[in-house]
Tab-separated table of C-alpha atoms in Angstrom:
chain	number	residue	atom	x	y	z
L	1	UNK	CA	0.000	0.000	0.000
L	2	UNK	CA	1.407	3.444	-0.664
L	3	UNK	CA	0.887	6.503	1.474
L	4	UNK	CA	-0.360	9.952	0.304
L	5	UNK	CA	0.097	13.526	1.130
L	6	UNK	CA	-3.530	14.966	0.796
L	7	UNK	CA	-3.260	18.147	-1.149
L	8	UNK	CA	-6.417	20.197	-0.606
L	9	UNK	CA	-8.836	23.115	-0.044
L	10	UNK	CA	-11.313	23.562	2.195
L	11	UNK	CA	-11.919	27.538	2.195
L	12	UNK	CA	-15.421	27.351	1.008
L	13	UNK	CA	-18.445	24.814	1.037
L	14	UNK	CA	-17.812	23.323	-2.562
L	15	UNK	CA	-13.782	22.797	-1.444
L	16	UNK	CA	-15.098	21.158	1.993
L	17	UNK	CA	-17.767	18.524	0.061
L	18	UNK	CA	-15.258	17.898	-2.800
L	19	UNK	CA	-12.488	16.909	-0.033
L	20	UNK	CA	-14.864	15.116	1.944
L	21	UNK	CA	-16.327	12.942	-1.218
L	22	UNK	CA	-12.573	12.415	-1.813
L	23	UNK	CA	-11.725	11.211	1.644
L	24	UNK	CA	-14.312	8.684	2.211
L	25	UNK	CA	-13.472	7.558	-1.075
L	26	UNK	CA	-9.780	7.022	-0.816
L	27	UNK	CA	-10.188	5.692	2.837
L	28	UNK	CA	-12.199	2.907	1.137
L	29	UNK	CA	-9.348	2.184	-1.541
L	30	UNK	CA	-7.620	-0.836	-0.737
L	31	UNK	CA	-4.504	0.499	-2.322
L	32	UNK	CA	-3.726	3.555	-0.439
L	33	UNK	CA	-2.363	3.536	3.348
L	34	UNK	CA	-4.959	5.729	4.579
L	35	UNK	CA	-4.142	5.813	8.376
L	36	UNK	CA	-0.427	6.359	7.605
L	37	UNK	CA	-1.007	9.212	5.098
L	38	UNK	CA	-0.750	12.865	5.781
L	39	UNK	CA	-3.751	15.104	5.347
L	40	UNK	CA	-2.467	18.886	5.978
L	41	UNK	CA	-6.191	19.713	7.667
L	42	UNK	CA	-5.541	16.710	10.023
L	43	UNK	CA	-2.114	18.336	11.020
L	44	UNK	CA	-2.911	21.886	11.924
L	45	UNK	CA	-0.211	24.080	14.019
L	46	UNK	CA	-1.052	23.752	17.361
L	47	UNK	CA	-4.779	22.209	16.347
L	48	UNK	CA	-5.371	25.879	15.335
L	49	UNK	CA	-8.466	26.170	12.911
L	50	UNK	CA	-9.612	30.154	11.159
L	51	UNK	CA	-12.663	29.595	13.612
L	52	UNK	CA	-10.695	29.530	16.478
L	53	UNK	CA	-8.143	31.629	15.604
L	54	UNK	CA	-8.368	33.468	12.762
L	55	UNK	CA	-5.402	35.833	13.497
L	56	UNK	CA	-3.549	32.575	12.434
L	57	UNK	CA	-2.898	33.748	8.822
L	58	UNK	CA	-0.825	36.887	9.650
L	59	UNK	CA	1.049	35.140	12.420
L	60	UNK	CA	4.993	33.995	11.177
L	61	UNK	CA	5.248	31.166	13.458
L	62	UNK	CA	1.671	29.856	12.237
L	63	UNK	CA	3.151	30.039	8.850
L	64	UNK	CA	6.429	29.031	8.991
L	65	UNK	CA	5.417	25.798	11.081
L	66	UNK	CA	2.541	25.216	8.289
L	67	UNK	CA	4.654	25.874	5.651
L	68	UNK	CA	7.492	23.281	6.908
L	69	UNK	CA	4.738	20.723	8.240
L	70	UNK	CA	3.293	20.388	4.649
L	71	UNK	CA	6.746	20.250	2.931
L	72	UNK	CA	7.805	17.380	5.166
L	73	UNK	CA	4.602	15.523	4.484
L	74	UNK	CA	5.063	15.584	1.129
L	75	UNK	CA	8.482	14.594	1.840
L	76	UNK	CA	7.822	10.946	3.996
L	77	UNK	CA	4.366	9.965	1.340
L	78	UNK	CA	5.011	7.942	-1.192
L	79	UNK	CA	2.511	9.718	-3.928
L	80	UNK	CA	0.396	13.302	-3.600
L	81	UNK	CA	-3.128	12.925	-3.985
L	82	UNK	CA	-4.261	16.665	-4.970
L	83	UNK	CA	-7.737	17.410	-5.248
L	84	UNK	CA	-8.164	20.037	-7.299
L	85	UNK	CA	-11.245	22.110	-8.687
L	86	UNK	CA	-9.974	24.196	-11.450
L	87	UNK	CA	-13.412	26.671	-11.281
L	88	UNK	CA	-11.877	30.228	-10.090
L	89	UNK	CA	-14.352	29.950	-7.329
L	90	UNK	CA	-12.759	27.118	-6.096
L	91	UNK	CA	-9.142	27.165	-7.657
L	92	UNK	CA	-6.262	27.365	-4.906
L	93	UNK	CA	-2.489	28.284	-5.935
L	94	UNK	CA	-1.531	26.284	-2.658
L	95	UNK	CA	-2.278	23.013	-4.232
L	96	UNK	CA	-0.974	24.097	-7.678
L	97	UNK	CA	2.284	24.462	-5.354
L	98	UNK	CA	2.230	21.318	-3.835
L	99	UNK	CA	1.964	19.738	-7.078
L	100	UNK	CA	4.608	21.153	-8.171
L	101	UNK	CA	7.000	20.789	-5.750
L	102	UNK	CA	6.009	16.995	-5.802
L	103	UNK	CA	6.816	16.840	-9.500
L	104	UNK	CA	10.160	18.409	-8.454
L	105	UNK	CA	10.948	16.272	-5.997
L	106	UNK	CA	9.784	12.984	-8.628
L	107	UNK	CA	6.910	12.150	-6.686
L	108	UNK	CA	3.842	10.452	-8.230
L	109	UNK	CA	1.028	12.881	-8.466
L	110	UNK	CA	-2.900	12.114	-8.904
L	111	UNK	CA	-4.666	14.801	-9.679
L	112	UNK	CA	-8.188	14.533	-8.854
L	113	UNK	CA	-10.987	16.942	-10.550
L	114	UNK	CA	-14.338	17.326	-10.446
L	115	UNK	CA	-16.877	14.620	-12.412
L	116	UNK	CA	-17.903	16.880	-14.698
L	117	UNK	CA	-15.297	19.099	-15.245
L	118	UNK	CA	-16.340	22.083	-17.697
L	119	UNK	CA	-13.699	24.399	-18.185
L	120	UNK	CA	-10.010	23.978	-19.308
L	121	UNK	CA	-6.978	23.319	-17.182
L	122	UNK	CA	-3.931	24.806	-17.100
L	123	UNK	CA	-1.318	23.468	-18.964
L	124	UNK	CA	0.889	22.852	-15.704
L	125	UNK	CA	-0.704	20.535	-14.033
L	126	UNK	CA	-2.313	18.998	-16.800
L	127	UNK	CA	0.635	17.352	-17.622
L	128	UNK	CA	2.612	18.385	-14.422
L	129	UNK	CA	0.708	15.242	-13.111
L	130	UNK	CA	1.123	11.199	-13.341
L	131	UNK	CA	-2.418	10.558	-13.237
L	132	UNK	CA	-5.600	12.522	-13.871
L	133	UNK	CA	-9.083	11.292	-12.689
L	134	UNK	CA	-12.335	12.599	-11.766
L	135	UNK	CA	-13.113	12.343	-8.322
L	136	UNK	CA	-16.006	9.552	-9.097
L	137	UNK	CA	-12.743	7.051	-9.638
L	138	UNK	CA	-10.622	7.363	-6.801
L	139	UNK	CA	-12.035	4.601	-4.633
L	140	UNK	CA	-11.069	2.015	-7.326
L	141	UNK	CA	-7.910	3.306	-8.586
L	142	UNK	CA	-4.860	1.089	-8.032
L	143	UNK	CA	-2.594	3.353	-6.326
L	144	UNK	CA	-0.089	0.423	-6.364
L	145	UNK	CA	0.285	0.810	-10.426
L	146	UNK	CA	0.831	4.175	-11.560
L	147	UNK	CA	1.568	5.011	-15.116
L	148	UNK	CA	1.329	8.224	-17.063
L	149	UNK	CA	-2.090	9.282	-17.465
L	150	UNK	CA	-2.183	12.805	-18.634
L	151	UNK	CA	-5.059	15.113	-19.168
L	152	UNK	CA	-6.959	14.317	-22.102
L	153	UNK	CA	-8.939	17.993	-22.656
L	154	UNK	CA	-8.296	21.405	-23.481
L	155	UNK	CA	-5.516	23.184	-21.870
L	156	UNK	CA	-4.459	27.160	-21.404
């Protein structure tokens, strides 16, 4: 089984649903080491949440211990699993960042989007990742076998 580095948004009400259809999927995937994977919401600084403290985001320590928390979980997984809405509603440069630091650092990524998908992707991590699948597939992907899967639509 392989372990994954969750990348992720969950700003907004569509980012929280499409993360939570995602986990309960990939906990459900035989394939993928669930309990030994790192989710960055799972791993907050200090269990701080933007409810609880919202002075969080302008606070160096916050950041510094976020930024260097997320970097080393990408580090130990095997893969990164980024969900990833491309609608500008929903779009977040943090996981566009993760991404690519994973392809940097030769790291499998699967890039998850939404079902029905109706707008173009960027060129980056249209190709920038391993795999490409709407969210619908990610409970019976084989995590085990990955092979280049681009993006089969229109880019920018």
């Amino acid at each position: 089984m392989k372990t994954a580095y969750i990348a992720s948004s969950w700003f907004n009400p569509a980012q929280v649903a499409m993360l939570d259809t995602a986990c309960t999927k990939l906990q459900a995937n035989p394939t993928l080491d669930w309990d030994n994977s790192f989710m960055p919401k799972n791993h907050t600084y200090k269990d701080w949440t933007l409810s609880t403290h919202p002075e969080m985001l302008a606070d160096p320590e916050w950041q510094l211990a976020t930024f260097n928390a997320d970097v080393a979980g990408i580090n130990a997984s095997d893969l990164v699993v980024a969900i990833y809405d491309p609608a500008l509603a929903n779009s977040d440069p943090g996981v566009l960042w993760e991404l690519g630091y994973a392809y940097g650092c030769h790291k499998p990524v699967v890039l998850v989007l939404p079902d029905t998908l109706t707008r173009d992707l960027n060129l980056m991590p249209a190709m920038g990742a391993t795999v490409v699948l709407p969210l619908a597939k990610l409970a019976d992907f084989n995590f085990a076998r990955l092979y280049y899967q681009p993006f089969s639509g229109k880019v920018y």
